[in-house]
PDB file of C-alpha atoms in Angstrom:
ATOM      1  CA  MET A1442     -56.735 -56.825  17.178  1.00 49.00           C
ATOM      2  CA  ALA A1443     -54.266 -54.685  15.825  1.00 47.00           C
ATOM      3  CA  GLN A1444     -50.793 -56.749  14.573  1.00 50.00           C
ATOM      4  CA  CYS A1445     -47.490 -55.698  15.346  1.00 49.00           C
ATOM      5  CA  PRO A1446     -45.914 -54.257  12.039  1.00 50.00           C
ATOM      6  CA  TRP A1447     -42.478 -56.360  13.164  1.00 48.00           C
ATOM      7  CA  PRO A1448     -42.002 -59.900  13.905  1.00 52.00           C
ATOM      8  CA  ARG A1449     -42.505 -61.109  17.362  1.00 51.00           C
ATOM      9  CA  GLY A1450     -39.516 -61.261  19.419  1.00 49.00           C
ATOM     10  CA  SER A1451     -37.130 -58.917  17.165  1.00 51.00           C
ATOM     11  CA  ALA A1452     -35.976 -55.772  18.167  1.00 51.00           C
ATOM     12  CA  PRO A1453     -38.176 -52.685  16.507  1.00 51.00           C
ATOM     13  CA  PRO A1454     -36.112 -51.164  13.601  1.00 51.00           C
ATOM     14  CA  ASP A1455     -34.425 -47.990  14.343  1.00 51.00           C
ATOM     15  CA  LEU A1456     -36.289 -45.039  13.510  1.00 45.00           C
ATOM     16  CA  THR A1457     -33.625 -41.901  13.697  1.00 46.00           C
ATOM     17  CA  LEU A1458     -33.964 -40.273  10.541  1.00 43.00           C
ATOM     18  CA  ASP A1459     -30.864 -38.489   8.149  1.00 49.00           C
ATOM     19  CA  ALA A1460     -31.120 -35.012   8.309  1.00 44.00           C
ATOM     20  CA  GLY A1461     -30.639 -34.845   4.742  1.00 47.00           C
ATOM     21  CA  ALA A1462     -33.027 -37.539   3.573  1.00 46.00           C
ATOM     22  CA  LEU A1463     -35.511 -34.601   4.690  1.00 43.00           C
ATOM     23  CA  GLY A1464     -34.429 -32.373   1.488  1.00 47.00           C
ATOM     24  CA  PRO A1465     -32.988 -29.125   1.736  1.00 47.00           C
ATOM     25  CA  SER A1466     -36.226 -27.381   3.896  1.00 46.00           C
ATOM     26  CA  ARG A1467     -35.035 -29.677   7.077  1.00 45.00           C
ATOM     27  CA  ALA A1468     -30.408 -28.579   6.398  1.00 46.00           C
ATOM     28  CA  SER A1469     -28.633 -29.126   9.046  1.00 50.00           C
ATOM     29  CA  PRO A1470     -28.623 -26.649  12.037  1.00 50.00           C
ATOM     30  CA  THR A1471     -25.265 -25.655  11.597  1.00 61.00           C
ATOM     31  CA  ALA A1472     -25.424 -24.723   8.131  1.00 61.00           C
ATOM     32  CA  ALA A1473     -28.219 -22.543   8.540  1.00 59.00           C
ATOM     33  CA  ASP A1474     -27.064 -20.466  11.716  1.00 61.00           C
ATOM     34  CA  ALA A1475     -24.180 -19.936   8.954  1.00 57.00           C
ATOM     35  CA  ILE A1476     -26.832 -18.669   6.141  1.00 55.00           C
ATOM     36  CA  LEU A1477     -28.801 -16.657   8.452  1.00 55.00           C
ATOM     37  CA  GLU A1478     -25.429 -15.274   9.670  1.00 58.00           C
ATOM     38  CA  ASP A1479     -24.088 -14.522   6.410  1.00 54.00           C
ATOM     39  CA  THR A1480     -27.371 -12.464   6.137  1.00 51.00           C
ATOM     40  CA  VAL A1481     -27.228 -10.677   8.783  1.00 48.00           C
ATOM     41  CA  THR A1482     -24.031  -9.624   8.683  1.00 51.00           C
ATOM     42  CA  ARG A1483     -24.439  -8.053   5.592  1.00 53.00           C
ATOM     43  CA  ILE A1484     -27.794  -6.377   6.054  1.00 50.00           C
ATOM     44  CA  MET A1485     -26.316  -4.503   9.001  1.00 49.00           C
ATOM     45  CA  ALA A1486     -22.970  -3.912   7.086  1.00 49.00           C
ATOM     46  CA  GLU A1487     -25.364  -2.439   4.899  1.00 49.00           C
ATOM     47  CA  GLN A1488     -27.109  -0.378   7.435  1.00 54.00           C
ATOM     48  CA  GLU A1489     -24.289   0.644   9.050  1.00 85.00           C
ATOM     49  CA  VAL A1490     -24.218   4.172   7.544  1.00 90.00           C
ATOM     50  CA  GLU A1491     -24.348   8.135   8.556  1.00 89.00           C
ATOM     51  CA  ASN A1492     -25.336  11.338   7.743  1.00 90.00           C
ATOM     52  CA  LEU A1493     -22.840  13.661   9.184  1.00 90.00           C
ATOM     53  CA  SER A1494     -24.453  16.908   7.031  1.00 85.00           C
ATOM     54  CA  GLY A1495     -25.002  19.003  10.584  1.00 82.00           C
ATOM     55  CA  LEU A1496     -21.149  18.959  10.579  1.00 82.00           C
ATOM     56  CA  SER A1497     -20.991  20.950   7.410  1.00 81.00           C
ATOM     57  CA  THR A1498     -20.611  24.511   6.917  1.00 82.00           C
ATOM     58  CA  ASN A1499     -22.181  25.018   3.827  1.00 85.00           C
ATOM     59  CA  PRO A1500     -26.072  24.563   4.413  1.00 86.00           C
ATOM     60  CA  GLU A1501     -26.253  23.391   0.633  1.00 88.00           C
ATOM     61  CA  LYS A1502     -23.803  20.163   1.189  1.00 91.00           C
ATOM     62  CA  ASP A1503     -24.236  16.891   2.125  1.00 94.00           C
ATOM     63  CA  ILE A1504     -21.918  14.222   4.207  1.00 95.00           C
ATOM     64  CA  PHE A1505     -22.988  10.837   3.873  1.00 96.00           C
ATOM     65  CA  VAL A1506     -20.252   7.869   5.335  1.00 96.00           C
ATOM     66  CA  VAL A1507     -20.970   4.150   4.834  1.00 95.00           C
ATOM     67  CA  ARG A1508     -19.001   1.726   7.194  1.00 93.00           C
ATOM     68  CA  GLU A1509     -18.406  -1.756   7.105  1.00 90.00           C
ATOM     69  CA  ASN A1510     -16.675  -3.871  10.068  1.00 86.00           C
ATOM     70  CA  GLY A1511     -16.146  -1.035  12.457  1.00 86.00           C
ATOM     71  CA  THR A1512     -13.961   0.752   9.697  1.00 90.00           C
ATOM     72  CA  THR A1513     -15.070   3.974   6.899  1.00 94.00           C
ATOM     73  CA  CYS A1514     -15.552   2.170   3.773  1.00 96.00           C
ATOM     74  CA  LEU A1515     -17.409   4.975   1.525  1.00 97.00           C
ATOM     75  CA  MET A1516     -17.296   8.743   2.015  1.00 97.00           C
ATOM     76  CA  ALA A1517     -18.647  11.576   0.027  1.00 97.00           C
ATOM     77  CA  GLU A1518     -19.591  15.137   0.804  1.00 97.00           C
ATOM     78  CA  PHE A1519     -21.817  16.769  -2.235  1.00 97.00           C
ATOM     79  CA  ALA A1520     -23.775  19.506  -2.665  1.00 96.00           C
ATOM     80  CA  ALA A1521     -26.653  17.761  -5.224  1.00 98.00           C
ATOM     81  CA  LYS A1522     -29.613  19.866  -7.238  1.00 98.00           C
ATOM     82  CA  PHE A1523     -31.527  17.975  -9.604  1.00 99.00           C
ATOM     83  CA  ILE A1524     -33.596  19.939 -12.648  1.00 98.00           C
ATOM     84  CA  VAL A1525     -36.687  18.349 -13.775  1.00 98.00           C
ATOM     85  CA  PRO A1526     -38.923  19.375 -16.457  1.00 97.00           C
ATOM     86  CA  TYR A1527     -42.740  18.439 -16.057  1.00 97.00           C
ATOM     87  CA  ASP A1528     -45.831  19.240 -18.292  1.00 96.00           C
ATOM     88  CA  VAL A1529     -48.570  21.058 -17.092  1.00 96.00           C
ATOM     89  CA  TRP A1530     -51.622  22.303 -18.942  1.00 96.00           C
ATOM     90  CA  ALA A1531     -52.242  25.542 -20.587  1.00 95.00           C
ATOM     91  CA  SER A1532     -54.578  27.683 -19.622  1.00 93.00           C
ATOM     92  CA  ASN A1533     -56.824  26.858 -22.430  1.00 92.00           C
ATOM     93  CA  TYR A1534     -56.754  23.185 -21.184  1.00 90.00           C
ATOM     94  CA  VAL A1535     -55.967  22.003 -24.913  1.00 93.00           C
ATOM     95  CA  ASP A1536     -52.115  22.437 -25.323  1.00 94.00           C
ATOM     96  CA  LEU A1537     -49.124  21.353 -22.983  1.00 95.00           C
ATOM     97  CA  ILE A1538     -46.262  23.355 -21.600  1.00 96.00           C
ATOM     98  CA  THR A1539     -43.278  22.213 -19.855  1.00 96.00           C
ATOM     99  CA  GLU A1540     -42.636  23.938 -16.719  1.00 96.00           C
ATOM    100  CA  GLN A1541     -39.003  23.333 -14.723  1.00 97.00           C
ATOM    101  CA  ALA A1542     -38.876  21.998 -10.688  1.00 98.00           C
ATOM    102  CA  ASP A1543     -35.387  22.518  -9.224  1.00 98.00           C
ATOM    103  CA  ILE A1544     -34.875  19.672  -6.494  1.00 98.00           C
ATOM    104  CA  SER A1545     -31.918  20.425  -3.719  1.00 97.00           C
ATOM    105  CA  LEU A1546     -30.402  17.226  -1.715  1.00 96.00           C
ATOM    106  CA  THR A1547     -31.802  18.590   1.939  1.00 92.00           C
ATOM    107  CA  ARG A1548     -30.089  17.509   4.832  1.00 88.00           C
ATOM    108  CA  GLY A1549     -31.693  15.701   7.403  1.00 88.00           C
ATOM    109  CA  ALA A1550     -31.744  12.613   4.194  1.00 94.00           C
ATOM    110  CA  GLU A1551     -32.225   8.746   4.933  1.00 95.00           C
ATOM    111  CA  VAL A1552     -28.714   6.725   3.074  1.00 95.00           C
ATOM    112  CA  LYS A1553     -27.769   3.844   2.617  1.00 95.00           C
ATOM    113  CA  GLY A1554     -25.056   1.656   1.243  1.00 95.00           C
ATOM    114  CA  HIS A1555     -22.322  -0.974   0.919  1.00 93.00           C
ATOM    115  CA  CYS A1556     -18.772  -1.091   0.156  1.00 95.00           C
ATOM    116  CA  GLY A1557     -17.435  -3.690  -1.978  1.00 94.00           C
ATOM    117  CA  HIS A1558     -13.446  -4.549  -3.482  1.00 92.00           C
ATOM    118  CA  ASP A1559     -13.998  -3.498  -6.994  1.00 94.00           C
ATOM    119  CA  GLU A1560     -17.705  -2.181  -6.650  1.00 97.00           C
ATOM    120  CA  SER A1561     -20.011   0.475  -4.088  1.00 97.00           C
ATOM    121  CA  GLU A1562     -22.886   1.698  -3.630  1.00 97.00           C
ATOM    122  CA  LEU A1563     -24.883   5.357  -2.010  1.00 97.00           C
ATOM    123  CA  GLN A1564     -28.233   5.502  -1.687  1.00 97.00           C
ATOM    124  CA  VAL A1565     -30.311   8.843  -0.451  1.00 98.00           C
ATOM    125  CA  PHE A1566     -34.110   9.599  -0.055  1.00 98.00           C
ATOM    126  CA  TRP A1567     -35.556  12.511   0.984  1.00 97.00           C
ATOM    127  CA  VAL A1568     -39.023  14.404   1.465  1.00 96.00           C
ATOM    128  CA  ASP A1569     -40.627  11.147   2.667  1.00 95.00           C
ATOM    129  CA  ARG A1570     -38.834   8.985  -0.253  1.00 96.00           C
ATOM    130  CA  ALA A1571     -40.618  11.054  -3.273  1.00 97.00           C
ATOM    131  CA  TYR A1572     -36.949  11.694  -3.833  1.00 98.00           C
ATOM    132  CA  ALA A1573     -34.238   9.034  -4.177  1.00 98.00           C
ATOM    133  CA  LEU A1574     -30.763   9.032  -5.677  1.00 98.00           C
ATOM    134  CA  LYS A1575     -28.325   5.945  -6.172  1.00 98.00           C
ATOM    135  CA  MET A1576     -24.625   6.332  -7.335  1.00 98.00           C
ATOM    136  CA  LEU A1577     -22.811   3.587  -8.192  1.00 98.00           C
ATOM    137  CA  PHE A1578     -19.372   3.312  -8.037  1.00 98.00           C
ATOM    138  CA  LEU A1579     -16.888   0.896 -10.186  1.00 98.00           C
ATOM    139  CA  LYS A1580     -12.898   0.756 -10.062  1.00 97.00           C
ATOM    140  CA  ARG A1581     -11.216  -1.447 -12.824  1.00 94.00           C
ATOM    141  CA  PHE A1582      -7.953  -2.451 -13.175  1.00 85.00           C
ATOM    142  CA  THR A1583      -5.677  -2.682 -16.128  1.00 69.00           C
ATOM    143  CA  ARG A1584      -3.936  -6.348 -17.366  1.00 58.00           C
ATOM    144  CA  THR A1585      -0.637  -5.224 -15.626  1.00 53.00           C
ATOM    145  CA  SER A1586      -2.605  -4.495 -12.353  1.00 48.00           C
ATOM    146  CA  ALA A1587      -4.957  -7.349 -11.821  1.00 48.00           C
ATOM    147  CA  ALA A1588      -2.049  -9.652 -11.898  1.00 51.00           C
ATOM    148  CA  ARG A1589      -0.353  -8.245  -9.690  1.00 53.00           C
ATOM    149  CA  GLN A1590      -3.479  -8.628  -7.771  1.00 56.00           C
ATOM    150  CA  GLU A1591      -3.235 -12.057  -8.414  1.00 55.00           C
ATOM    151  CA  SER A1592      -0.054 -12.639  -7.039  1.00 50.00           C
ATOM    152  CA  HIS A1593      -1.627 -10.916  -3.850  1.00 52.00           C
ATOM    153  CA  ASN A1594       0.253  -7.821  -4.043  1.00 53.00           C
ATOM    154  CA  THR A1595      -1.063  -4.148  -3.580  1.00 51.00           C
ATOM    155  CA  SER A1596      -4.024  -3.841  -6.183  1.00 51.00           C
ATOM    156  CA  GLN A1597      -3.148   0.223  -6.173  1.00 50.00           C
ATOM    157  CA  GLY A1598      -1.190   1.828  -8.723  1.00 46.00           C
ATOM    158  CA  PRO A1599      -1.329   4.110 -11.838  1.00 53.00           C
ATOM    159  CA  GLU A1600      -2.927   1.288 -13.799  1.00 81.00           C
ATOM    160  CA  ALA A1601      -5.767   1.310 -10.982  1.00 94.00           C
ATOM    161  CA  THR A1602      -8.706   4.087 -11.162  1.00 97.00           C
ATOM    162  CA  TRP A1603     -11.979   4.586  -9.839  1.00 98.00           C
ATOM    163  CA  LYS A1604     -15.371   5.991 -11.564  1.00 98.00           C
ATOM    164  CA  LEU A1605     -18.651   7.205 -11.058  1.00 98.00           C
ATOM    165  CA  SER A1606     -20.358   4.325 -13.506  1.00 98.00           C
ATOM    166  CA  LYS A1607     -24.107   4.895 -12.975  1.00 98.00           C
ATOM    167  CA  VAL A1608     -26.716   7.258 -11.522  1.00 99.00           C
ATOM    168  CA  GLN A1609     -30.217   7.248 -10.986  1.00 99.00           C
ATOM    169  CA  PHE A1610     -32.590   9.136  -9.359  1.00 99.00           C
ATOM    170  CA  VAL A1611     -36.245   8.722  -8.537  1.00 98.00           C
ATOM    171  CA  TYR A1612     -39.078  11.619  -8.684  1.00 98.00           C
ATOM    172  CA  ASP A1613     -41.954  11.773  -7.473  1.00 98.00           C
ATOM    173  CA  SER A1614     -43.957  14.441  -9.885  1.00 96.00           C
ATOM    174  CA  SER A1615     -47.312  14.397  -7.575  1.00 96.00           C
ATOM    175  CA  GLU A1616     -45.183  15.838  -4.923  1.00 96.00           C
ATOM    176  CA  LYS A1617     -46.361  19.497  -3.996  1.00 94.00           C
ATOM    177  CA  THR A1618     -44.011  21.062  -2.808  1.00 94.00           C
ATOM    178  CA  HIS A1619     -41.484  20.868  -6.195  1.00 96.00           C
ATOM    179  CA  PHE A1620     -44.627  20.619  -8.795  1.00 97.00           C
ATOM    180  CA  LYS A1621     -47.698  22.153  -9.859  1.00 94.00           C
ATOM    181  CA  ASP A1622     -50.160  20.099 -10.974  1.00 92.00           C
ATOM    182  CA  ALA A1623     -47.840  17.935 -12.981  1.00 94.00           C
ATOM    183  CA  VAL A1624     -50.616  16.266 -16.126  1.00 93.00           C
ATOM    184  CA  SER A1625     -48.399  12.639 -16.263  1.00 86.00           C
ATOM    185  CA  ALA A1626     -47.922  12.446 -12.090  1.00 94.00           C
ATOM    186  CA  GLY A1627     -46.631   9.916 -10.141  1.00 95.00           C
ATOM    187  CA  LYS A1628     -43.335   8.212 -10.019  1.00 97.00           C
ATOM    188  CA  HIS A1629     -40.704   8.350 -12.546  1.00 97.00           C
ATOM    189  CA  THR A1630     -37.018   7.201 -12.738  1.00 98.00           C
ATOM    190  CA  ALA A1631     -34.416   8.772 -14.714  1.00 98.00           C
ATOM    191  CA  ASN A1632     -31.097   7.013 -15.074  1.00 98.00           C
ATOM    192  CA  SER A1633     -27.772   7.755 -16.989  1.00 97.00           C
ATOM    193  CA  HIS A1634     -26.244   6.149 -20.170  1.00 93.00           C
ATOM    194  CA  HIS A1635     -23.076   5.250 -20.287  1.00 93.00           C
ATOM    195  CA  LEU A1636     -21.507   7.146 -17.599  1.00 97.00           C
ATOM    196  CA  SER A1637     -17.516   7.589 -16.860  1.00 96.00           C
ATOM    197  CA  ALA A1638     -17.320  10.650 -13.698  1.00 96.00           C
ATOM    198  CA  LEU A1639     -15.250  11.218 -11.549  1.00 97.00           C
ATOM    199  CA  VAL A1640     -12.300   9.136 -12.789  1.00 96.00           C
ATOM    200  CA  THR A1641      -9.483   9.185 -10.116  1.00 97.00           C
ATOM    201  CA  PRO A1642      -6.587   7.065  -9.428  1.00 96.00           C
ATOM    202  CA  ALA A1643      -7.255   3.878  -6.502  1.00 96.00           C
ATOM    203  CA  GLY A1644      -6.176   4.792  -3.662  1.00 96.00           C
ATOM    204  CA  LYS A1645      -7.024   8.584  -3.787  1.00 97.00           C
ATOM    205  CA  SER A1646     -10.083  11.056  -3.328  1.00 98.00           C
ATOM    206  CA  TYR A1647     -12.166  13.032  -5.730  1.00 98.00           C
ATOM    207  CA  GLU A1648     -12.519  16.391  -5.381  1.00 97.00           C
ATOM    208  CA  CYS A1649     -14.071  19.299  -7.691  1.00 97.00           C
ATOM    209  CA  GLN A1650     -15.385  22.639  -6.263  1.00 95.00           C
ATOM    210  CA  ALA A1651     -16.541  23.688  -9.237  1.00 95.00           C
ATOM    211  CA  GLN A1652     -20.090  22.467 -11.226  1.00 95.00           C
ATOM    212  CA  GLN A1653     -20.290  19.739 -13.035  1.00 96.00           C
ATOM    213  CA  THR A1654     -23.592  18.428 -14.849  1.00 97.00           C
ATOM    214  CA  ILE A1655     -24.575  15.052 -15.783  1.00 98.00           C
ATOM    215  CA  SER A1656     -27.152  14.065 -17.515  1.00 98.00           C
ATOM    216  CA  LEU A1657     -30.205  11.568 -17.102  1.00 98.00           C
ATOM    217  CA  ALA A1658     -33.281  10.129 -19.328  1.00 98.00           C
ATOM    218  CA  SER A1659     -36.460   9.765 -17.839  1.00 97.00           C
ATOM    219  CA  SER A1660     -39.139   7.455 -17.834  1.00 96.00           C
ATOM    220  CA  ASP A1661     -41.381  10.356 -18.305  1.00 93.00           C
ATOM    221  CA  PRO A1662     -41.575  11.103 -22.004  1.00 90.00           C
ATOM    222  CA  GLN A1663     -38.795  12.987 -24.203  1.00 91.00           C
ATOM    223  CA  LYS A1664     -37.761  14.837 -20.588  1.00 95.00           C
ATOM    224  CA  THR A1665     -34.239  15.127 -19.628  1.00 98.00           C
ATOM    225  CA  VAL A1666     -33.381  15.594 -15.977  1.00 98.00           C
ATOM    226  CA  THR A1667     -30.108  18.099 -15.361  1.00 98.00           C
ATOM    227  CA  MET A1668     -27.399  16.634 -12.275  1.00 99.00           C
ATOM    228  CA  ILE A1669     -25.591  19.131 -10.811  1.00 98.00           C
ATOM    229  CA  LEU A1670     -22.750  18.722  -8.248  1.00 97.00           C
ATOM    230  CA  SER A1671     -20.859  21.265  -6.953  1.00 96.00           C
ATOM    231  CA  ALA A1672     -18.641  21.495  -3.444  1.00 96.00           C
ATOM    232  CA  VAL A1673     -17.582  17.619  -4.803  1.00 97.00           C
ATOM    233  CA  HIS A1674     -15.010  15.960  -2.396  1.00 98.00           C
ATOM    234  CA  ILE A1675     -15.418  11.309  -2.325  1.00 98.00           C
ATOM    235  CA  GLN A1676     -13.453   8.490  -2.153  1.00 98.00           C
ATOM    236  CA  PRO A1677     -15.634   4.932  -2.825  1.00 97.00           C
ATOM    237  CA  PHE A1678     -12.764   2.728  -1.879  1.00 97.00           C
ATOM    238  CA  ASP A1679      -9.215   2.476  -0.226  1.00 95.00           C
ATOM    239  CA  ILE A1680     -10.125   4.865   2.773  1.00 96.00           C
ATOM    240  CA  ILE A1681      -7.078   4.541   5.159  1.00 94.00           C
ATOM    241  CA  SER A1682      -7.649   6.623   7.497  1.00 92.00           C
ATOM    242  CA  ASP A1683     -11.395   6.531   9.886  1.00 91.00           C
ATOM    243  CA  PHE A1684     -13.477   9.241   8.440  1.00 92.00           C
ATOM    244  CA  VAL A1685     -10.180  11.069   6.815  1.00 95.00           C
ATOM    245  CA  PHE A1686      -9.936  11.367   2.816  1.00 97.00           C
ATOM    246  CA  SER A1687      -7.129  10.049   1.533  1.00 97.00           C
ATOM    247  CA  GLU A1688      -5.118  11.940  -1.133  1.00 97.00           C
ATOM    248  CA  GLU A1689      -6.734  14.601  -3.242  1.00 96.00           C
ATOM    249  CA  HIS A1690      -7.062  14.553  -7.587  1.00 96.00           C
ATOM    250  CA  LYS A1691      -8.443  17.641  -8.151  1.00 95.00           C
ATOM    251  CA  CYS A1692     -10.624  17.660 -11.290  1.00 95.00           C
ATOM    252  CA  PRO A1693      -9.641  19.612 -14.505  1.00 90.00           C
ATOM    253  CA  VAL A1694     -11.719  22.384 -14.076  1.00 84.00           C
ATOM    254  CA  ASP A1695     -10.320  23.350 -10.105  1.00 65.00           C
ATOM    255  CA  GLU A1696      -6.537  22.354 -11.866  1.00 64.00           C
ATOM    256  CA  ARG A1697      -7.366  25.383 -14.785  1.00 64.00           C
ATOM    257  CA  GLU A1698      -8.861  27.460 -11.845  1.00 55.00           C
ATOM    258  CA  GLN A1699      -6.197  27.429  -9.645  1.00 53.00           C
ATOM    259  CA  LEU A1700      -3.479  28.223 -12.316  1.00 53.00           C
ATOM    260  CA  GLU A1701      -5.387  31.111 -12.996  1.00 51.00           C
ATOM    261  CA  GLU A1702      -5.271  32.431  -9.941  1.00 54.00           C
ATOM    262  CA  THR A1703      -1.744  31.805  -9.499  1.00 62.00           C
ATOM    263  CA  LEU A1704      -0.476  32.595 -12.390  1.00 51.00           C
ATOM    264  CA  PRO A1705      -0.906  36.488 -11.949  1.00 64.00           C
ATOM    265  CA  LEU A1706       1.145  35.877  -8.915  1.00 65.00           C
ATOM    266  CA  ILE A1707       3.877  34.556  -9.975  1.00 66.00           C
ATOM    267  CA  LEU A1708       4.437  36.720 -12.959  1.00 65.00           C
ATOM    268  CA  GLY A1709       4.096  39.702 -10.769  1.00 74.00           C
ATOM    269  CA  LEU A1710       6.729  38.219  -8.748  1.00 71.00           C
ATOM    270  CA  ILE A1711       8.693  37.800 -11.465  1.00 77.00           C
ATOM    271  CA  LEU A1712       8.550  41.559 -12.721  1.00 72.00           C
ATOM    272  CA  GLY A1713       9.087  42.633  -9.537  1.00 78.00           C
ATOM    273  CA  LEU A1714      12.558  40.595  -9.660  1.00 77.00           C
ATOM    274  CA  VAL A1715      13.399  42.291 -12.772  1.00 77.00           C
ATOM    275  CA  ILE A1716      12.961  45.416 -11.410  1.00 81.00           C
ATOM    276  CA  VAL A1717      15.306  44.327  -8.328  1.00 80.00           C
ATOM    277  CA  VAL A1718      18.001  43.071 -10.418  1.00 80.00           C
ATOM    278  CA  THR A1719      18.018  45.913 -12.701  1.00 80.00           C
ATOM    279  CA  LEU A1720      17.622  48.336 -10.184  1.00 75.00           C
ATOM    280  CA  VAL A1721      20.838  46.753  -7.733  1.00 77.00           C
ATOM    281  CA  ILE A1722      22.825  46.890 -11.669  1.00 81.00           C
ATOM    282  CA  TYR A1723      22.570  50.401 -12.280  1.00 74.00           C
ATOM    283  CA  HIS A1724      23.407  50.958  -8.438  1.00 73.00           C
ATOM    284  CA  ILE A1725      26.771  48.915  -8.941  1.00 80.00           C
ATOM    285  CA  HIS A1726      27.518  51.153 -12.592  1.00 70.00           C
ATOM    286  CA  HIS A1727      26.704  53.757 -11.308  1.00 71.00           C
ATOM    287  CA  LYS A1728      28.548  53.400  -8.367  1.00 74.00           C
ATOM    288  CA  MET A1729      31.876  51.864 -10.100  1.00 75.00           C
ATOM    289  CA  THR A1730      31.638  54.530 -12.577  1.00 75.00           C
ATOM    290  CA  ALA A1731      31.782  57.759  -9.789  1.00 70.00           C
ATOM    291  CA  ASN A1732      34.251  55.869  -8.278  1.00 65.00           C
ATOM    292  CA  GLN A1733      36.889  56.101 -11.978  1.00 63.00           C
ATOM    293  CA  VAL A1734      39.552  59.060 -12.648  1.00 57.00           C
ATOM    294  CA  HIS A1735      38.028  61.169 -14.790  1.00 59.00           C
ATOM    295  CA  ILE A1736      40.833  61.717 -17.850  1.00 58.00           C
ATOM    296  CA  PRO A1737      39.963  65.405 -19.403  1.00 58.00           C
ATOM    297  CA  ARG A1738      40.193  64.944 -22.710  1.00 61.00           C
ATOM    298  CA  ASP A1739      42.119  68.583 -23.369  1.00 60.00           C
ATOM    299  CA  ARG A1740      45.968  67.433 -22.739  1.00 59.00           C
ATOM    300  CA  SER A1741      45.893  71.474 -21.195  1.00 61.00           C
ATOM    301  CA  GLN A1742      43.975  70.435 -18.108  1.00 56.00           C
ATOM    302  CA  TYR A1743      46.453  67.784 -17.413  1.00 54.00           C
ATOM    303  CA  LYS A1744      48.056  70.658 -15.229  1.00 57.00           C
ATOM    304  CA  HIS A1745      45.891  71.125 -13.216  1.00 56.00           C
ATOM    305  CA  MET A1746      45.712  67.357 -11.928  1.00 54.00           C
ATOM    306  CA  GLY A1747      47.831  66.476  -9.466  1.00 53.00           C
TER     307      GLY A1747
END
C-alpha cells in the first residue's frame, strides 16, 4: 500500500510554483505581453508604407512614403535606372563578351522601410523580387549639436546634416526580360563603397533634377553596376507636415543650371536699363540745349537780336 508522502495529521506542503523558478521560458505574462506588443509595434511600423507613384506626372518617377504612428517620416521621389554588365558566350562558345542590361525601377513596386532618429531605410522590390534596392540614410551631428541634443534642445541646425550612406542593389541575371543567356546567371549583390551622397542640412529635403550616378561593386566578378538617379526629391528625417516636403536644399548642379538660365536674363535687364537711362539723359540734355539763347559769335549780328 502506498504511503502518504507527508507525515500523517500534518497539512500538505504549499505546491504553488514561483514563475521565476521555471526559467525564462515561463516568464510572467506581463513581460511576455510587453515583448510581444513591442515586436508587433515595430513590425507594423515597418509595414506602414505607401507607393504613390500613380500620382506622378512623370511616368519614370516613383513616389514612396514611409509612415509611423500615422505620421509621414520618410518621403522619396526619384527615377532610378541601373546599368548592369554581364557576360555571355561569343558565337564560338569559347570567348566571353560583355553585354549590358538597362533596368529601370518600375511602377507598382513593393516597398518597405523604417524611420529612426538618426538612421532611416527604404527598400524597394520589383519584377517578382528579381530586383531589390535598399537605401540607407544617416543623420550626423557635430560636437556642438550633440551637446545641444543632450540638453534636450533641438537637434536641427547648421551643425546637423543627413546623407545617403549606403546603396545595395540585388539583381537576378536569370530574369529573362533584361538578361539574355547570362553565363553566371543567378542572384548578385552590388554595394556602394564609402558612400556620402545627397548631403543635406537637417530639417530640409534634398532636390535635384539633374542626373547623378553612383557606382556599385557587384558580387559578379569584375563587374561594376552604375545607378543613375534623376528627378530626385527625398527627405528621410524631420518631416513636419504629413505628405509635405520641408524646404528644399538644391544640388549644386541644379543651382548652377538655374544661374546659367537666369544670368542672361539679368544681363539683358541691366543692358536695357542702361539704354533707357542713356536715352533719358540724352533727351534731357537735348531739351536743355534747345532752350538756351543762341549768342552769335559775330558781333555784327547783335543788331538783328532783340
